PDB file of C-alpha atoms in Angstrom:
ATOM      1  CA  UNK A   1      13.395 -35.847  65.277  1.00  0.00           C
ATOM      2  CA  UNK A   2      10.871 -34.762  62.306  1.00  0.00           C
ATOM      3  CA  UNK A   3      12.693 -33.719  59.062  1.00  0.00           C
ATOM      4  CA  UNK A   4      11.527 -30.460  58.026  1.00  0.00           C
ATOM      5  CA  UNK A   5      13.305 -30.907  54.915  1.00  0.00           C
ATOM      6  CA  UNK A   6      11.468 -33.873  53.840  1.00  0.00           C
ATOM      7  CA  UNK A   7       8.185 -32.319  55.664  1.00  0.00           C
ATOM      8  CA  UNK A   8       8.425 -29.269  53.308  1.00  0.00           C
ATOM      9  CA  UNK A   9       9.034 -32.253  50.086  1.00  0.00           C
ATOM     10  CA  UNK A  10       5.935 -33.895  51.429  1.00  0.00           C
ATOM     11  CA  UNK A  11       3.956 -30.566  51.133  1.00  0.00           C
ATOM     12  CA  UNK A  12       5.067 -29.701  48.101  1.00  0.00           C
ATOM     13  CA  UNK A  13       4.465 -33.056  46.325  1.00  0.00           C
ATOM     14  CA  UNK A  14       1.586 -34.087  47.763  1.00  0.00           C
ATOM     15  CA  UNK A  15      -0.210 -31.369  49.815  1.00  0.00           C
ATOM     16  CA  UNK A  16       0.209 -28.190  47.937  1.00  0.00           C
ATOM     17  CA  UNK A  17      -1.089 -29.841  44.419  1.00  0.00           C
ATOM     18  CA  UNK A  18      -4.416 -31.406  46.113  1.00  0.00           C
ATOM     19  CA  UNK A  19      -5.126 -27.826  47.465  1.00  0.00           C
ATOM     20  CA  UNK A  20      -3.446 -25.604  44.593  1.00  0.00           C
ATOM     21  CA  UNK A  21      -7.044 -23.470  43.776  1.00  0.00           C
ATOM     22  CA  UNK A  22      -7.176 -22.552  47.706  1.00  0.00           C
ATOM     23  CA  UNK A  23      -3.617 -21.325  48.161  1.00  0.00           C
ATOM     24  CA  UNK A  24      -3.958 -19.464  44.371  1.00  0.00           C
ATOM     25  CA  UNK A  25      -6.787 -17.997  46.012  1.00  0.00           C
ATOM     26  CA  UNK A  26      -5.591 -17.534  49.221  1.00  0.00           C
ATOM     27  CA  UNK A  27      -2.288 -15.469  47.353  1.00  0.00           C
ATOM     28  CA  UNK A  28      -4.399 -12.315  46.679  1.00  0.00           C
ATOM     29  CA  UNK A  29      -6.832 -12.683  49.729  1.00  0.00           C
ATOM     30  CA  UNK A  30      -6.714 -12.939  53.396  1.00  0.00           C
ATOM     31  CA  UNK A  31     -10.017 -13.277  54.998  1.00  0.00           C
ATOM     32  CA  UNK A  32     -10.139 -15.252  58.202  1.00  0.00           C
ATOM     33  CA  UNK A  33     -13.117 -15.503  59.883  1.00  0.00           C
ATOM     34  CA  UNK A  34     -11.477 -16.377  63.503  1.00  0.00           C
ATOM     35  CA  UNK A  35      -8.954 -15.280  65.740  1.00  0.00           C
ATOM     36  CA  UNK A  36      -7.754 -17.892  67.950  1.00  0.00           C
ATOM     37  CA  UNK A  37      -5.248 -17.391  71.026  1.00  0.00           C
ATOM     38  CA  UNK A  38      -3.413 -20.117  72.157  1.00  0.00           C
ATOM     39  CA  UNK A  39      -0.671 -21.376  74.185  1.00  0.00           C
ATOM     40  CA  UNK A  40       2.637 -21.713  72.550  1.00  0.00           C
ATOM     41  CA  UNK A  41       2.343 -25.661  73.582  1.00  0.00           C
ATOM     42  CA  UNK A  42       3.499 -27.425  70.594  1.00  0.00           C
ATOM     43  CA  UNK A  43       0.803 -30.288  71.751  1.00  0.00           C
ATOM     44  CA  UNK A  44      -1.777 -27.812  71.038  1.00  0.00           C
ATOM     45  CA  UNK A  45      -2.358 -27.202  67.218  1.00  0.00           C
ATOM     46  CA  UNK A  46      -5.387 -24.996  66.377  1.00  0.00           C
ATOM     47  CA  UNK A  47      -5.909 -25.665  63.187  1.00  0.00           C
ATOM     48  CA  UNK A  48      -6.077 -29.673  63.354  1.00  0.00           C
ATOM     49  CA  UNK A  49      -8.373 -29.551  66.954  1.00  0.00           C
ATOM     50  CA  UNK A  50     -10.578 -26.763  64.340  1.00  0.00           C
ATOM     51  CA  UNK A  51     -10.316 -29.472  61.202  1.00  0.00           C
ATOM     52  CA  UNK A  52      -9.831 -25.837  59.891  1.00  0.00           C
ATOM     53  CA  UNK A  53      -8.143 -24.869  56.467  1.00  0.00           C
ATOM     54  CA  UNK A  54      -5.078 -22.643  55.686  1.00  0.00           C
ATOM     55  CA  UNK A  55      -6.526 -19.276  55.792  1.00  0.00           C
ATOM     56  CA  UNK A  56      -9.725 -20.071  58.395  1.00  0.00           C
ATOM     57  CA  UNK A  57      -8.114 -18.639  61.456  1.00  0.00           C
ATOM     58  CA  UNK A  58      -5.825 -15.737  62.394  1.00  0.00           C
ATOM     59  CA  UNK A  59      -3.316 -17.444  65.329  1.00  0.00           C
ATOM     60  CA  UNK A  60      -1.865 -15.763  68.033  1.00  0.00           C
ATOM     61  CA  UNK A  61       0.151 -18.523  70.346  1.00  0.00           C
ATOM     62  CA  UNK A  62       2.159 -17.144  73.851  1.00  0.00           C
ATOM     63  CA  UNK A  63       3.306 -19.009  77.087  1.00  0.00           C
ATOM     64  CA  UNK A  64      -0.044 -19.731  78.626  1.00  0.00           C
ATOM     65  CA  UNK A  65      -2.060 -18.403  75.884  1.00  0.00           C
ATOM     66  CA  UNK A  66      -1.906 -15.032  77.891  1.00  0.00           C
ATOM     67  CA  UNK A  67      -3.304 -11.576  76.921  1.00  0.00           C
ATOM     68  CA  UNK A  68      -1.936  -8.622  78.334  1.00  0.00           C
ATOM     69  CA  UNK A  69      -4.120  -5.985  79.453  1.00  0.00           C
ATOM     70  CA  UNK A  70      -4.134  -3.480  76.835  1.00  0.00           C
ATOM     71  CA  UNK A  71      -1.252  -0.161  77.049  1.00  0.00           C
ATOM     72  CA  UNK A  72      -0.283   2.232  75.078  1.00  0.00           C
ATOM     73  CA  UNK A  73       3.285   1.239  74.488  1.00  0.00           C
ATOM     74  CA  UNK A  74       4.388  -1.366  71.814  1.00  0.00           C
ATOM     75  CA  UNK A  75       2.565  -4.591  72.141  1.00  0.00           C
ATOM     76  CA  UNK A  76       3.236  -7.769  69.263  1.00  0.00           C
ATOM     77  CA  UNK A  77      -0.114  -9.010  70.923  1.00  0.00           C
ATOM     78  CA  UNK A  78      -1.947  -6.037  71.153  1.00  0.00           C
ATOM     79  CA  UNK A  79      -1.154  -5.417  67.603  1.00  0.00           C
ATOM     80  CA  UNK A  80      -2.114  -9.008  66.324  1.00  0.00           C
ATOM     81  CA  UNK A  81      -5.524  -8.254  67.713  1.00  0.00           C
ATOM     82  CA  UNK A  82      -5.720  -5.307  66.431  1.00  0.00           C
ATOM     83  CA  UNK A  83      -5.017  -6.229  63.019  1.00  0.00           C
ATOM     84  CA  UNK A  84      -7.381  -9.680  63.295  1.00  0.00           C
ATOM     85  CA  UNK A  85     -10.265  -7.181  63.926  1.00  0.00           C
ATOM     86  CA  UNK A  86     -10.011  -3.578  62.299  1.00  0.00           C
ATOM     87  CA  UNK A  87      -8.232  -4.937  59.231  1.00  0.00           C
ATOM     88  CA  UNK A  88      -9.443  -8.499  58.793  1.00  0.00           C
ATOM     89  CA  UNK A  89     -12.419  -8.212  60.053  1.00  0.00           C
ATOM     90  CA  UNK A  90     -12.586 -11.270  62.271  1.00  0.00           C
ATOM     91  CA  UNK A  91     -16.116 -12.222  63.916  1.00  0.00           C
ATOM     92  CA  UNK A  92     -15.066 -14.455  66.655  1.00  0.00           C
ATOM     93  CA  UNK A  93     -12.201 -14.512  68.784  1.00  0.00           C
ATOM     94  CA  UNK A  94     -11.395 -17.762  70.974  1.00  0.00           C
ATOM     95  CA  UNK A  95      -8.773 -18.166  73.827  1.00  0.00           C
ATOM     96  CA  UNK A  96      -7.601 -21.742  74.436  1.00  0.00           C
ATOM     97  CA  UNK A  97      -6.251 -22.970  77.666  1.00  0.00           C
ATOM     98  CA  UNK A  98      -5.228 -27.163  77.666  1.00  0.00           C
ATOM     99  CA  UNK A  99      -4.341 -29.402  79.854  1.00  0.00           C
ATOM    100  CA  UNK A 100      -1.105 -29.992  81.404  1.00  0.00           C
ATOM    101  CA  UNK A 101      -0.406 -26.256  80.146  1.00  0.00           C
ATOM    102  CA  UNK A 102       3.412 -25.890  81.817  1.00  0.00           C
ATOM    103  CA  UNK A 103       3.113 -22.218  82.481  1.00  0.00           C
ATOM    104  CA  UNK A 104       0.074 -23.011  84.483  1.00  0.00           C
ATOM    105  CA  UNK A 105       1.801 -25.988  86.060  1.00  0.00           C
ATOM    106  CA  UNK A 106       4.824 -23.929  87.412  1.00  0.00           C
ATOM    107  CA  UNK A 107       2.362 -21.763  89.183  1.00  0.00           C
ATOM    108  CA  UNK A 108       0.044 -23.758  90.252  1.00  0.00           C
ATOM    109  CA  UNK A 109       3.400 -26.171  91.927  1.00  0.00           C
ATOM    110  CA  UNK A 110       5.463 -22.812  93.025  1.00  0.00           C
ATOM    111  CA  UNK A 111       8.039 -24.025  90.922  1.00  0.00           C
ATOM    112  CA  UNK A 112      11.487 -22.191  91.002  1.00  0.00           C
ATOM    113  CA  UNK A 113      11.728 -19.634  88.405  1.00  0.00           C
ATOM    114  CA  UNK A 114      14.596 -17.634  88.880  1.00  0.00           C
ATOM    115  CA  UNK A 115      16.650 -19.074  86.277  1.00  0.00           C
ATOM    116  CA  UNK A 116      14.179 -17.802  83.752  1.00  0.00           C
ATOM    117  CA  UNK A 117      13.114 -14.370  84.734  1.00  0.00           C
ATOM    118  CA  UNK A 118      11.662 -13.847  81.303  1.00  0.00           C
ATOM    119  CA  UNK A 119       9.139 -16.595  81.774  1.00  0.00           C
ATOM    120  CA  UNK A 120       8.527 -15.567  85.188  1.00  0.00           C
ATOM    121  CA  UNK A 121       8.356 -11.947  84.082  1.00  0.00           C
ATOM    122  CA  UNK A 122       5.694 -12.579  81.831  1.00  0.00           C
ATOM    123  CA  UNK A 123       3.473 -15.246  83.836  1.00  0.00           C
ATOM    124  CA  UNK A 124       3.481 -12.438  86.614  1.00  0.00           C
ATOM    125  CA  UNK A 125       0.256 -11.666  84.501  1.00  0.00           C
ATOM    126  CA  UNK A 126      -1.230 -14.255  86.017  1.00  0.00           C
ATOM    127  CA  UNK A 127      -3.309 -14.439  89.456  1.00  0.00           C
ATOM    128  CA  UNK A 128      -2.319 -18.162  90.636  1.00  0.00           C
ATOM    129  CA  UNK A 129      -3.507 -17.210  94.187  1.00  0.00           C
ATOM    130  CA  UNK A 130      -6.325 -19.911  94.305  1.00  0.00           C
ATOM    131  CA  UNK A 131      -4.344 -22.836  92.598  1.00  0.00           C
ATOM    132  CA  UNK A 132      -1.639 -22.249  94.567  1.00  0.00           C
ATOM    133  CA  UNK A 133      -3.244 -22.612  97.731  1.00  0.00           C
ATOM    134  CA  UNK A 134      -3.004 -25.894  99.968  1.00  0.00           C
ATOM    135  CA  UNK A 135      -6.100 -28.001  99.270  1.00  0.00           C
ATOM    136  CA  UNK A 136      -6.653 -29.883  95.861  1.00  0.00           C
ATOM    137  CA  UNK A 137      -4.478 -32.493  94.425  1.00  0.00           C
ATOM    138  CA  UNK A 138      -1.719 -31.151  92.186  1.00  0.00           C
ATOM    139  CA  UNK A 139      -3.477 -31.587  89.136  1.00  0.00           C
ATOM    140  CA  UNK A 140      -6.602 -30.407  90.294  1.00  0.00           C
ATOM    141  CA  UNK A 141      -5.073 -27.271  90.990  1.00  0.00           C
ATOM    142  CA  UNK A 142      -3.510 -27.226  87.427  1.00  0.00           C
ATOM    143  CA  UNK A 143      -7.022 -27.623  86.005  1.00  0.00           C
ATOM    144  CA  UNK A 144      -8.164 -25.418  87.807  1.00  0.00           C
ATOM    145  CA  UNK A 145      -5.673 -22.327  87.031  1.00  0.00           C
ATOM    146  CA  UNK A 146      -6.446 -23.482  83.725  1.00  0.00           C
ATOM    147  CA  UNK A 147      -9.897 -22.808  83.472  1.00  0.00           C
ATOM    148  CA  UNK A 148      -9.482 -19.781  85.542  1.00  0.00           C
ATOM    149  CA  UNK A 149      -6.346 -18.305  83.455  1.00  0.00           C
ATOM    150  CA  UNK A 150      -8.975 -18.494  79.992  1.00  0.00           C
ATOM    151  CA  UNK A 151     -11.480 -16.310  82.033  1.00  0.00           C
ATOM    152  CA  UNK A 152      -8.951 -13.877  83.141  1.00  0.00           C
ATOM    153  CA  UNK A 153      -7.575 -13.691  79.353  1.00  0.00           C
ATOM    154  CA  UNK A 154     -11.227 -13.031  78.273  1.00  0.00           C
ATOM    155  CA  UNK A 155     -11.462 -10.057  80.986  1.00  0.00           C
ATOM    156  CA  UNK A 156      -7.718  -8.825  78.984  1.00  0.00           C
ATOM    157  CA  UNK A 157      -9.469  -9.256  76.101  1.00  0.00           C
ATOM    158  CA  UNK A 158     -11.715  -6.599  76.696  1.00  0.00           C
ATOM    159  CA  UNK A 159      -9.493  -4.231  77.688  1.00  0.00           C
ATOM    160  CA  UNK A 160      -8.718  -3.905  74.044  1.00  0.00           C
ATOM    161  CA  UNK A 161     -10.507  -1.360  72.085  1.00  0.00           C
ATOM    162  CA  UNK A 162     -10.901  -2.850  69.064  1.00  0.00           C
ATOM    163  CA  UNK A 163     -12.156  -5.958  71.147  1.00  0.00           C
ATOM    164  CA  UNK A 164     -14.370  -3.624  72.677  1.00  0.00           C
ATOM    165  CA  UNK A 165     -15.885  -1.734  69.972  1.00  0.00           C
ATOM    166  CA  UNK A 166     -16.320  -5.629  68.038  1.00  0.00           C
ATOM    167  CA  UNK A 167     -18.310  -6.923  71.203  1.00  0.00           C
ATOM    168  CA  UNK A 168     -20.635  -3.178  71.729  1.00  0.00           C
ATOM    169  CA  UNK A 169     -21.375  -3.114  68.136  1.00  0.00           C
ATOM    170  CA  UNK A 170     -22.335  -6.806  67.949  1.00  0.00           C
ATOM    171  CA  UNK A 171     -19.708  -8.165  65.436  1.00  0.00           C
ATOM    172  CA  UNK A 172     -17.271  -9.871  67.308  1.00  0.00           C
ATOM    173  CA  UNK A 173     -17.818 -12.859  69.348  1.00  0.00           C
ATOM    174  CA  UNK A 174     -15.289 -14.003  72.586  1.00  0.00           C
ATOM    175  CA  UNK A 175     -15.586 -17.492  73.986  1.00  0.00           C
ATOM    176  CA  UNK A 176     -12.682 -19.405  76.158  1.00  0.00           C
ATOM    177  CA  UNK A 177     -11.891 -22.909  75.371  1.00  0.00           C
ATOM    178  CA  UNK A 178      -9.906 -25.757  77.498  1.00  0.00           C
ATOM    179  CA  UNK A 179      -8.666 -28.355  75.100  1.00  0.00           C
ATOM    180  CA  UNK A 180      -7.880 -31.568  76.905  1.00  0.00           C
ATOM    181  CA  UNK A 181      -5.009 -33.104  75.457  1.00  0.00           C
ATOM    182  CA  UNK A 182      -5.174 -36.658  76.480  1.00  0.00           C
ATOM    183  CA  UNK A 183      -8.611 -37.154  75.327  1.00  0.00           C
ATOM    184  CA  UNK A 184      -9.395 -34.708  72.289  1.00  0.00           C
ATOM    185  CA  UNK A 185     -12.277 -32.850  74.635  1.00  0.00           C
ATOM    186  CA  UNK A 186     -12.758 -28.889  74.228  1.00  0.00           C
ATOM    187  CA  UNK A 187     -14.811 -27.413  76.979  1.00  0.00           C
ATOM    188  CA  UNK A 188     -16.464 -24.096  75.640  1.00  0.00           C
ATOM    189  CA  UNK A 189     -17.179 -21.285  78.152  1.00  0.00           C
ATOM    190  CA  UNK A 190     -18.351 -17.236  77.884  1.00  0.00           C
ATOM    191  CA  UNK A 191     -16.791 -14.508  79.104  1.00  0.00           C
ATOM    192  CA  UNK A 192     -18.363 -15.396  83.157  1.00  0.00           C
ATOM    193  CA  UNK A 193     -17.096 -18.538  83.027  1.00  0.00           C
ATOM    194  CA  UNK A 194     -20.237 -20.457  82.347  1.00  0.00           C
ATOM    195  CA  UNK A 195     -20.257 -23.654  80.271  1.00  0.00           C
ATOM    196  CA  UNK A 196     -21.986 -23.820  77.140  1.00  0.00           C
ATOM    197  CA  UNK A 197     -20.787 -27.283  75.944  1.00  0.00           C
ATOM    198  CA  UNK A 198     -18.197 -29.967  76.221  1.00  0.00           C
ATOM    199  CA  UNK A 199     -17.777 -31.452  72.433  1.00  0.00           C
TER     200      UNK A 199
END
């Protein structure tokens, strides 16, 4: 098991003094240019797949890296965007799906969920009808819910004003990602579903 103690030394003494001027300057501001939605997956860390610096990206990580449609009750995720884009003033927004994702791999397999209705609850969100369906190999279906969950997230997205407004006015970007665990690959897709690169 990693020793946060010692972690938190190892910033301190040899992280924190190499990037001192950043974090004195990042003290009194707090500009990031992106907002990035992941999955909770502690495989799947945003700011080392960006190479990104504290204080590059505004992170919002849930089971699945899911997006609820927006309401007007009380929402920690609705609120998260809304405060990456009317008060930071965030550009680009990206949701990231990955391989092996588990919420995606418990719908995709019809796994038994009843002893965690909170998970299932919340991945009720999500339409596995395809994946689940008799056909492709187990981990082809996976994949596939995978891709398919990021477009879906990016159609929640928009359901968000502030989203909304960003995209109509032509200052905020939205773009899905699948990062591939195993092999370091992020697959980059618009809002359709269409590919614009594999890096």
């Amino acid at each position: 098991m990693h020793d946060l103690a010692a972690g938190v030394m190892h910033f301190q003494r040899d992280v924190f003094p190499a990037k001192a001027d950043l974090f004195a300057r990042l003290a009194t501001t707090h500009r990031p240019d992106t907002l990035f939605i992941g999955c909770s997956d502690a495989r799947v860390v945003p700011e080392l797949i960006t190479n990104s610096e504290p204080g590059d990206l505004f992170v919002i990580r849930t089971a699945g890296n899911l997006v609820p449609v927006h309401t007007s009750g009380a929402d920690g995720v609705a609120a998260s965007i809304e405060f990456a884009i009317a008060v930071l003033g965030v550009s680009r927004i990206v949701v990231c799906g990955h391989s092996g994702c588990g919420a995606m791999t418990a719908l995709a397999e019809r796994h038994d969920l009843s002893g965690t209705p909170a998970i299932a609850e919340w991945l009720e969100q999500v339409d596995a009808t395809d994946a689940s369906a008799t056909g492709p190999e187990p981990d082809d279906r996976v994949s596939m819910l995978v891709r398919s969950n990021v477009v879906a997230q990016l159609a929640n997205l928009s359901t968000h004003p502030s989203v909304s407004r960003g995209v109509d006015a032509g200052t905020v970007t939205v773009e899905g990602w699948v990062f591939d665990i195993g092999t370091g690959a992020v697959t980059v897709f618009d809002a359709s579903g269409s590919e614009a690169l594999t890096a």
